[in-house]
């Protein structure tokens, strides 16, 4: 989960016997190296390293100006100079520089969001023996991933927190809930299917297994774990009644991602067309988030959460993992 964890959460999950993931979408190659070194030094257990593999869009000054204009009243409200907002990408796709770092560590699993990297890069990852996973949000995406050589497919239902991994379509009406999507993907592909989205209890894990999942991928349930780097404001939102109202929003990055509804989502509309393409929306929102959070407000924060935040408990990641794993061993 990029932005809310580092190797410590991955390590705790690995040490409890599950497959911990290190999110690398927002890490420079140097930081990735440091994180991998720390993980490898602490465990010989297998782990997953996760990357985004979007295509960075060409600059679109007109769209960026529209976005800047939409945010300007907020800049003024928070005493930020609208003419002095730093630009930047925030997230870079998987490339050969990250692969160079990864190669020295040869993680057991490498997973991707938004499809798969270009064939030469994918071949590189597979050449050193990593198993490759990626998220599918439709049956078509699952079939595409299988055809391109994914070793397993993550069926990411509409309930899931954070970014939707959708990559063959931008049409949100194609997106299904986990327990509608999972059995359809299981039926369509030969590779193992991992269920993701809304699973936050042992019973949820057992239900996913009964519907044919070969594993589960869990995000939101770990957001309040001791090892996550989730901010205090985000944790408080997750454990408040506000967490019962999430929506898909483009406002924080440019691609639909699920988070708790907050002021900017209410005022601009969560899918506001003015937000530029992924990942260009991030830079404009970042100073607003920082300024508001300094005042103790989440008006401009991406409060990523799945629809089922009830399982987001303040426990150690090992306890959360062991609780959830009990569902895997329950005989239906
Ligand atoms: C805060 C947050 C950040 C996430 N970041 C990533 C990411 O960097 N890469 C990725 O593949 N999925 C990411 N996801 C999605 C998860 O991999 C997974 O699909 C989702 O959490 C499952 O649904 P759940 O949140 O209901 O458990 C993120 C989810 C959350 C909640």
Short mmCIF file of C-alpha atoms and ligand atoms in Angstrom, two decimals:
data_model
loop_
_atom_site.label_atom_id
_atom_site.label_comp_id
_atom_site.label_asym_id
_atom_site.label_seq_id
_atom_site.Cartn_x
_atom_site.Cartn_y
_atom_site.Cartn_z
CA UNK A 1 0.00 0.00 0.00
CA UNK A 2 2.01 2.91 -1.36
CA UNK A 3 2.07 5.92 0.95
CA UNK A 4 1.01 4.19 4.17
CA UNK A 5 3.71 1.63 4.82
CA UNK A 6 7.32 0.66 4.37
CA UNK A 7 9.20 -2.61 4.83
CA UNK A 8 8.18 -2.87 8.50
CA UNK A 9 4.58 -3.83 7.71
CA UNK A 10 5.74 -6.23 4.97
CA UNK A 11 8.19 -7.80 7.41
CA UNK A 12 5.62 -8.27 10.18
CA UNK A 13 3.22 -9.95 7.72
CA UNK A 14 6.00 -12.23 6.44
CA UNK A 15 7.03 -13.15 9.96
CA UNK A 16 3.43 -14.12 10.73
CA UNK A 17 3.54 -16.55 7.80
CA UNK A 18 1.78 -14.63 5.02
CA UNK A 19 3.24 -12.87 1.98
CA UNK A 20 4.12 -9.31 2.98
CA UNK A 21 4.26 -6.66 0.25
CA UNK A 22 6.60 -3.72 -0.13
CA UNK A 23 4.94 -0.94 -2.15
CA UNK A 24 7.46 0.65 -4.50
CA UNK A 25 5.27 2.94 -6.64
CA UNK A 26 6.39 6.05 -4.78
CA UNK A 27 10.01 5.05 -4.06
CA UNK A 28 13.12 6.25 -5.85
CA UNK A 29 15.54 3.47 -6.83
CA UNK A 30 17.80 4.54 -3.94
CA UNK A 31 15.03 4.27 -1.33
CA UNK A 32 13.82 1.02 -2.89
CA UNK A 33 17.32 -0.38 -2.42
CA UNK A 34 17.41 0.66 1.25
CA UNK A 35 13.97 -0.80 1.92
CA UNK A 36 14.80 -4.09 0.21
CA UNK A 37 18.06 -4.34 2.10
CA UNK A 38 16.23 -3.86 5.41
CA UNK A 39 13.62 -6.48 4.50
CA UNK A 40 16.13 -9.02 3.26
CA UNK A 41 18.34 -8.55 6.32
CA UNK A 42 15.41 -9.27 8.63
CA UNK A 43 13.78 -12.28 6.98
CA UNK A 44 14.49 -15.19 4.69
CA UNK A 45 10.73 -15.58 4.08
CA UNK A 46 9.37 -14.85 0.60
CA UNK A 47 7.99 -11.34 0.02
CA UNK A 48 6.31 -9.33 -2.73
CA UNK A 49 7.43 -6.02 -4.22
CA UNK A 50 4.68 -3.99 -5.89
CA UNK A 51 4.93 -1.46 -8.72
CA UNK A 52 2.59 0.60 -10.85
CA UNK A 53 2.95 0.24 -14.60
CA UNK A 54 0.92 3.08 -16.04
CA UNK A 55 2.07 5.17 -18.98
CA UNK A 56 2.99 8.70 -17.96
CA UNK A 57 0.87 11.01 -20.14
CA UNK A 58 2.41 13.80 -22.23
CA UNK A 59 2.13 17.28 -20.65
CA UNK A 60 -1.30 18.86 -21.10
CA UNK A 61 -0.87 22.53 -20.07
CA UNK A 62 -4.51 23.38 -20.77
CA UNK A 63 -5.86 20.66 -18.49
CA UNK A 64 -3.31 21.45 -15.81
CA UNK A 65 -4.31 25.13 -15.93
CA UNK A 66 -7.97 24.17 -15.51
CA UNK A 67 -7.07 22.06 -12.50
CA UNK A 68 -4.96 24.83 -11.03
CA UNK A 69 -7.88 27.22 -11.44
CA UNK A 70 -10.25 24.79 -9.71
CA UNK A 71 -7.87 24.57 -6.74
CA UNK A 72 -6.99 28.28 -6.55
CA UNK A 73 -9.77 29.27 -4.10
CA UNK A 74 -8.47 26.59 -1.76
CA UNK A 75 -4.87 27.79 -2.12
CA UNK A 76 -6.04 31.28 -1.13
CA UNK A 77 -8.09 29.97 1.79
CA UNK A 78 -5.02 28.20 3.17
CA UNK A 79 -2.72 31.19 2.48
CA UNK A 80 -0.75 29.31 -0.17
CA UNK A 81 0.65 31.26 -3.12
CA UNK A 82 -1.17 29.89 -6.22
CA UNK A 83 1.79 30.96 -8.38
CA UNK A 84 4.18 28.90 -6.34
CA UNK A 85 2.76 25.38 -6.37
CA UNK A 86 5.51 22.82 -7.13
CA UNK A 87 4.80 20.40 -9.96
CA UNK A 88 5.89 16.79 -10.05
CA UNK A 89 4.73 13.31 -10.87
CA UNK A 90 4.52 11.62 -7.47
CA UNK A 91 4.41 8.15 -8.97
CA UNK A 92 6.64 6.74 -11.68
CA UNK A 93 5.97 3.51 -13.56
CA UNK A 94 8.18 0.44 -13.21
CA UNK A 95 11.25 0.85 -15.40
CA UNK A 96 14.72 -0.60 -15.95
CA UNK A 97 16.18 1.52 -13.12
CA UNK A 98 13.85 -0.18 -10.61
CA UNK A 99 14.50 -3.54 -12.28
CA UNK A 100 18.26 -2.99 -11.79
CA UNK A 101 17.67 -2.62 -8.05
CA UNK A 102 15.24 -5.54 -7.91
CA UNK A 103 17.54 -7.93 -9.74
CA UNK A 104 20.04 -7.98 -6.88
CA UNK A 105 17.29 -9.11 -4.48
CA UNK A 106 15.28 -11.45 -6.72
CA UNK A 107 12.07 -11.25 -4.65
CA UNK A 108 9.90 -14.35 -4.73
CA UNK A 109 6.97 -12.30 -6.02
CA UNK A 110 6.65 -9.05 -7.98
CA UNK A 111 3.17 -7.60 -8.39
CA UNK A 112 1.86 -4.85 -10.62
CA UNK A 113 -1.10 -2.48 -10.65
CA UNK A 114 -2.54 -1.08 -13.95
CA UNK A 115 -1.59 -4.03 -16.15
CA UNK A 116 1.92 -5.30 -16.76
CA UNK A 117 5.17 -3.63 -17.81
CA UNK A 118 6.43 -3.78 -21.40
CA UNK A 119 7.37 -7.33 -22.55
CA UNK A 120 11.15 -6.77 -22.25
CA UNK A 121 10.78 -5.57 -18.66
CA UNK A 122 8.39 -8.38 -17.79
CA UNK A 123 10.81 -10.91 -19.29
CA UNK A 124 13.59 -9.44 -17.13
CA UNK A 125 11.54 -9.88 -13.95
CA UNK A 126 10.62 -13.44 -14.88
CA UNK A 127 14.22 -14.26 -15.87
CA UNK A 128 15.40 -14.15 -12.28
CA UNK A 129 12.56 -16.39 -11.12
CA UNK A 130 10.08 -13.96 -9.54
CA UNK A 131 6.44 -14.96 -9.80
CA UNK A 132 4.42 -12.16 -11.39
CA UNK A 133 0.98 -11.05 -10.18
CA UNK A 134 -1.27 -8.23 -11.32
CA UNK A 135 -4.72 -6.91 -10.53
CA UNK A 136 -7.73 -7.58 -12.75
CA UNK A 137 -10.96 -5.68 -12.27
CA UNK A 138 -12.86 -7.45 -15.07
CA UNK A 139 -12.86 -10.94 -16.60
CA UNK A 140 -11.30 -9.43 -19.75
CA UNK A 141 -8.40 -8.00 -17.77
CA UNK A 142 -7.83 -11.37 -16.07
CA UNK A 143 -7.70 -13.14 -19.45
CA UNK A 144 -5.34 -10.47 -20.80
CA UNK A 145 -2.98 -10.84 -17.82
CA UNK A 146 -2.96 -14.61 -18.18
CA UNK A 147 -2.21 -14.32 -21.90
CA UNK A 148 0.70 -11.96 -21.21
CA UNK A 149 2.26 -14.38 -18.72
CA UNK A 150 1.00 -13.40 -15.26
CA UNK A 151 1.51 -16.33 -12.88
CA UNK A 152 -1.56 -15.42 -10.82
CA UNK A 153 -4.31 -12.83 -11.06
CA UNK A 154 -5.62 -10.61 -8.26
CA UNK A 155 -9.40 -10.21 -8.65
CA UNK A 156 -9.86 -6.69 -7.28
CA UNK A 157 -13.49 -6.01 -6.45
CA UNK A 158 -15.14 -2.61 -6.37
CA UNK A 159 -15.06 -2.53 -2.55
CA UNK A 160 -11.26 -2.34 -2.48
CA UNK A 161 -9.45 0.62 -0.95
CA UNK A 162 -6.91 2.68 -2.88
CA UNK A 163 -6.50 2.74 -6.66
CA UNK A 164 -8.56 0.56 -8.91
CA UNK A 165 -6.13 -1.51 -10.96
CA UNK A 166 -8.33 -1.15 -14.07
CA UNK A 167 -6.33 -0.86 -17.29
CA UNK A 168 -8.35 -2.10 -20.29
CA UNK A 169 -11.26 0.21 -19.63
CA UNK A 170 -11.99 3.52 -17.94
CA UNK A 171 -15.70 2.71 -17.69
CA UNK A 172 -16.55 2.42 -14.00
CA UNK A 173 -19.84 0.70 -14.81
CA UNK A 174 -17.80 -2.41 -15.75
CA UNK A 175 -16.50 -2.75 -12.20
CA UNK A 176 -17.94 -5.53 -10.02
CA UNK A 177 -18.01 -6.35 -6.35
CA UNK A 178 -15.47 -8.93 -5.15
CA UNK A 179 -17.88 -11.81 -4.76
CA UNK A 180 -19.39 -11.25 -8.20
CA UNK A 181 -16.00 -10.84 -9.91
CA UNK A 182 -14.05 -13.59 -8.14
CA UNK A 183 -16.03 -16.68 -9.26
CA UNK A 184 -16.27 -15.36 -12.81
CA UNK A 185 -12.50 -14.90 -13.03
CA UNK A 186 -11.90 -18.29 -11.37
CA UNK A 187 -14.03 -19.87 -14.06
CA UNK A 188 -12.32 -18.00 -16.90
CA UNK A 189 -8.60 -18.48 -16.18
CA UNK A 190 -6.20 -21.36 -15.52
CA UNK A 191 -3.86 -19.45 -13.19
CA UNK A 192 -4.52 -19.07 -9.45
CA UNK A 193 -6.82 -16.22 -8.47
CA UNK A 194 -6.29 -14.03 -5.39
CA UNK A 195 -9.35 -12.24 -4.02
CA UNK A 196 -9.09 -8.56 -3.00
CA UNK A 197 -11.62 -6.02 -1.82
CA UNK A 198 -13.71 -5.82 1.33
CA UNK A 199 -12.13 -8.86 3.00
CA UNK A 200 -11.43 -7.90 6.60
CA UNK A 201 -12.37 -10.87 8.77
CA UNK A 202 -11.62 -14.59 8.99
CA UNK A 203 -15.16 -15.24 7.73
CA UNK A 204 -14.49 -13.08 4.68
CA UNK A 205 -11.32 -15.04 4.00
CA UNK A 206 -13.23 -18.33 4.30
CA UNK A 207 -15.93 -17.04 1.92
CA UNK A 208 -13.30 -16.04 -0.68
CA UNK A 209 -11.74 -19.48 -0.45
CA UNK A 210 -15.13 -21.11 -0.89
CA UNK A 211 -15.66 -19.07 -4.07
CA UNK A 212 -12.46 -20.46 -5.54
CA UNK A 213 -9.78 -18.02 -4.39
CA UNK A 214 -6.29 -19.46 -4.07
CA UNK A 215 -5.37 -16.62 -1.73
CA UNK A 216 -6.55 -13.25 -0.50
CA UNK A 217 -4.97 -9.81 -0.70
CA UNK A 218 -5.81 -7.45 2.11
CA UNK A 219 -5.24 -3.73 2.44
CA UNK A 220 -7.67 -1.74 4.55
CA UNK A 221 -7.59 -4.17 7.49
CA UNK A 222 -3.88 -3.30 7.97
CA UNK A 223 -4.22 0.49 7.79
CA UNK A 224 -4.41 0.95 11.57
CA UNK A 225 -1.86 -1.74 12.36
CA UNK A 226 1.04 -0.73 14.59
CA UNK A 227 3.49 -1.13 11.70
CA UNK A 228 1.61 0.97 9.09
CA UNK A 229 2.75 4.59 8.63
CA UNK A 230 -0.87 5.76 8.25
CA UNK A 231 -1.18 9.26 9.74
CA UNK A 232 -3.02 9.87 13.00
CA UNK A 233 -5.71 11.84 11.11
CA UNK A 234 -6.22 9.01 8.62
CA UNK A 235 -6.38 6.43 11.43
CA UNK A 236 -8.97 8.52 13.28
CA UNK A 237 -11.10 8.79 10.12
CA UNK A 238 -10.89 5.02 9.56
CA UNK A 239 -12.11 4.38 13.08
CA UNK A 240 -14.94 6.94 12.95
CA UNK A 241 -18.42 6.71 11.42
CA UNK A 242 -17.04 8.68 8.43
CA UNK A 243 -15.44 5.44 7.21
CA UNK A 244 -18.88 4.12 6.32
CA UNK A 245 -18.98 6.56 3.41
CA UNK A 246 -16.30 5.94 0.81
CA UNK A 247 -16.28 6.83 -2.88
CA UNK A 248 -14.09 6.41 -5.93
CA UNK A 249 -12.27 9.63 -6.57
CA UNK A 250 -9.90 10.98 -9.23
CA UNK A 251 -9.04 14.09 -7.25
CA UNK A 252 -5.83 12.93 -5.61
CA UNK A 253 -4.04 11.30 -8.54
CA UNK A 254 -6.17 11.36 -11.69
CA UNK A 255 -7.25 7.71 -11.55
CA UNK A 256 -10.22 6.34 -9.61
CA UNK A 257 -9.26 5.27 -6.10
CA UNK A 258 -11.45 4.55 -3.10
CA UNK A 259 -11.24 6.77 -0.05
CA UNK A 260 -13.38 8.19 2.74
CA UNK A 261 -15.48 11.09 1.45
CA UNK A 262 -14.07 14.42 2.64
CA UNK A 263 -14.63 18.10 1.95
CA UNK A 264 -12.83 18.40 -1.39
CA UNK A 265 -14.58 15.28 -2.71
CA UNK A 266 -17.94 16.74 -1.69
CA UNK A 267 -17.24 20.20 -3.13
CA UNK A 268 -15.57 19.32 -6.47
CA UNK A 269 -17.25 15.97 -6.97
CA UNK A 270 -15.16 12.82 -6.48
CA UNK A 271 -14.73 12.11 -10.20
CA UNK A 272 -14.32 15.76 -11.23
CA UNK A 273 -13.36 15.96 -14.92
CA UNK A 274 -11.04 18.89 -14.21
CA UNK A 275 -8.51 16.63 -12.47
CA UNK A 276 -5.76 15.88 -14.98
CA UNK A 277 -4.67 12.42 -16.04
CA UNK A 278 -2.87 10.08 -13.63
CA UNK A 279 -0.57 10.86 -11.92
CA UNK A 280 -0.66 14.59 -12.73
CA UNK A 281 -3.44 15.49 -10.26
CA UNK A 282 -1.25 14.70 -7.25
CA UNK A 283 1.07 17.70 -7.26
CA UNK A 284 -1.69 20.33 -7.16
CA UNK A 285 -3.42 18.72 -4.19
CA UNK A 286 -0.29 17.94 -2.15
CA UNK A 287 0.30 21.46 -0.67
CA UNK A 288 -3.38 21.75 0.26
CA UNK A 289 -3.19 18.44 2.05
CA UNK A 290 -0.05 19.47 3.94
CA UNK A 291 -1.44 22.88 4.94
CA UNK A 292 -4.80 21.49 6.08
CA UNK A 293 -3.26 18.56 7.94
CA UNK A 294 -1.02 21.01 9.82
CA UNK A 295 -4.27 22.52 11.10
CA UNK A 296 -5.59 19.08 12.03
CA UNK A 297 -7.99 18.92 9.05
CA UNK A 298 -8.47 16.16 6.48
CA UNK A 299 -10.30 18.36 3.94
CA UNK A 300 -7.71 17.63 1.22
CA UNK A 301 -6.24 14.31 2.37
CA UNK A 302 -6.58 11.08 0.43
CA UNK A 303 -8.19 9.01 3.18
CA UNK A 304 -7.79 5.75 1.30
CA UNK A 305 -10.09 3.06 2.56
CA UNK A 306 -12.06 0.13 1.25
CA UNK A 307 -15.77 -0.17 1.89
CA UNK A 308 -15.11 -2.45 4.84
CA UNK A 309 -13.09 -0.44 7.32
CA UNK A 310 -14.69 -2.27 10.23
CA UNK A 311 -11.73 -4.61 10.26
CA UNK A 312 -9.12 -1.82 10.50
CA UNK A 313 -8.02 -2.45 14.07
CA UNK A 314 -5.14 -1.00 16.09
CA UNK A 315 -3.30 -4.29 16.51
CA UNK A 316 0.05 -5.62 15.48
CA UNK A 317 0.14 -6.78 11.87
CA UNK A 318 1.06 -10.25 13.14
CA UNK A 319 -2.15 -10.44 15.18
CA UNK A 320 -4.22 -9.20 12.24
CA UNK A 321 -2.57 -11.74 9.94
CA UNK A 322 -3.08 -14.64 12.34
CA UNK A 323 -6.75 -13.69 12.86
CA UNK A 324 -7.42 -13.53 9.14
CA UNK A 325 -5.50 -16.73 8.43
CA UNK A 326 -7.84 -18.66 10.68
CA UNK A 327 -10.47 -18.18 7.99
CA UNK A 328 -8.27 -19.92 5.44
CA UNK A 329 -8.13 -23.05 7.56
CA UNK A 330 -11.86 -23.10 8.37
CA UNK A 331 -13.59 -25.97 6.63
CA UNK A 332 -16.81 -24.71 5.02
C1 LIG B 1 -4.05 2.83 1.37
C2 LIG B 1 -4.02 1.86 0.24
C3 LIG B 1 -2.97 1.90 -0.65
C4 LIG B 1 -2.90 0.97 -1.70
N1 LIG B 1 -1.82 1.00 -2.52
C5 LIG B 1 -1.67 0.03 -3.45
C6 LIG B 1 -0.46 -0.05 -4.20
O1 LIG B 1 0.48 0.73 -4.02
N2 LIG B 1 -0.37 -1.04 -5.11
C7 LIG B 1 -1.38 -1.96 -5.32
O2 LIG B 1 -1.22 -2.85 -6.15
N3 LIG B 1 -2.53 -1.88 -4.63
C8 LIG B 1 -2.68 -0.93 -3.69
N4 LIG B 1 -3.83 -0.88 -2.94
C9 LIG B 1 -4.92 -1.84 -3.23
C10 LIG B 1 -4.67 -3.18 -2.52
O3 LIG B 1 -3.64 -3.86 -3.18
C11 LIG B 1 -5.89 -4.09 -2.52
O4 LIG B 1 -6.39 -4.28 -3.81
C12 LIG B 1 -7.01 -3.54 -1.65
O5 LIG B 1 -6.51 -2.95 -0.50
C13 LIG B 1 -7.95 -4.68 -1.28
O6 LIG B 1 -9.14 -4.18 -0.74
P1 LIG B 1 -9.34 -3.79 0.82
O7 LIG B 1 -8.67 -2.49 0.97
O8 LIG B 1 -10.81 -3.73 0.95
O9 LIG B 1 -8.68 -4.88 1.64
C14 LIG B 1 -3.93 0.01 -1.88
C15 LIG B 1 -4.99 -0.02 -0.98
C16 LIG B 1 -5.05 0.88 0.08
C17 LIG B 1 -6.19 0.79 1.05
#
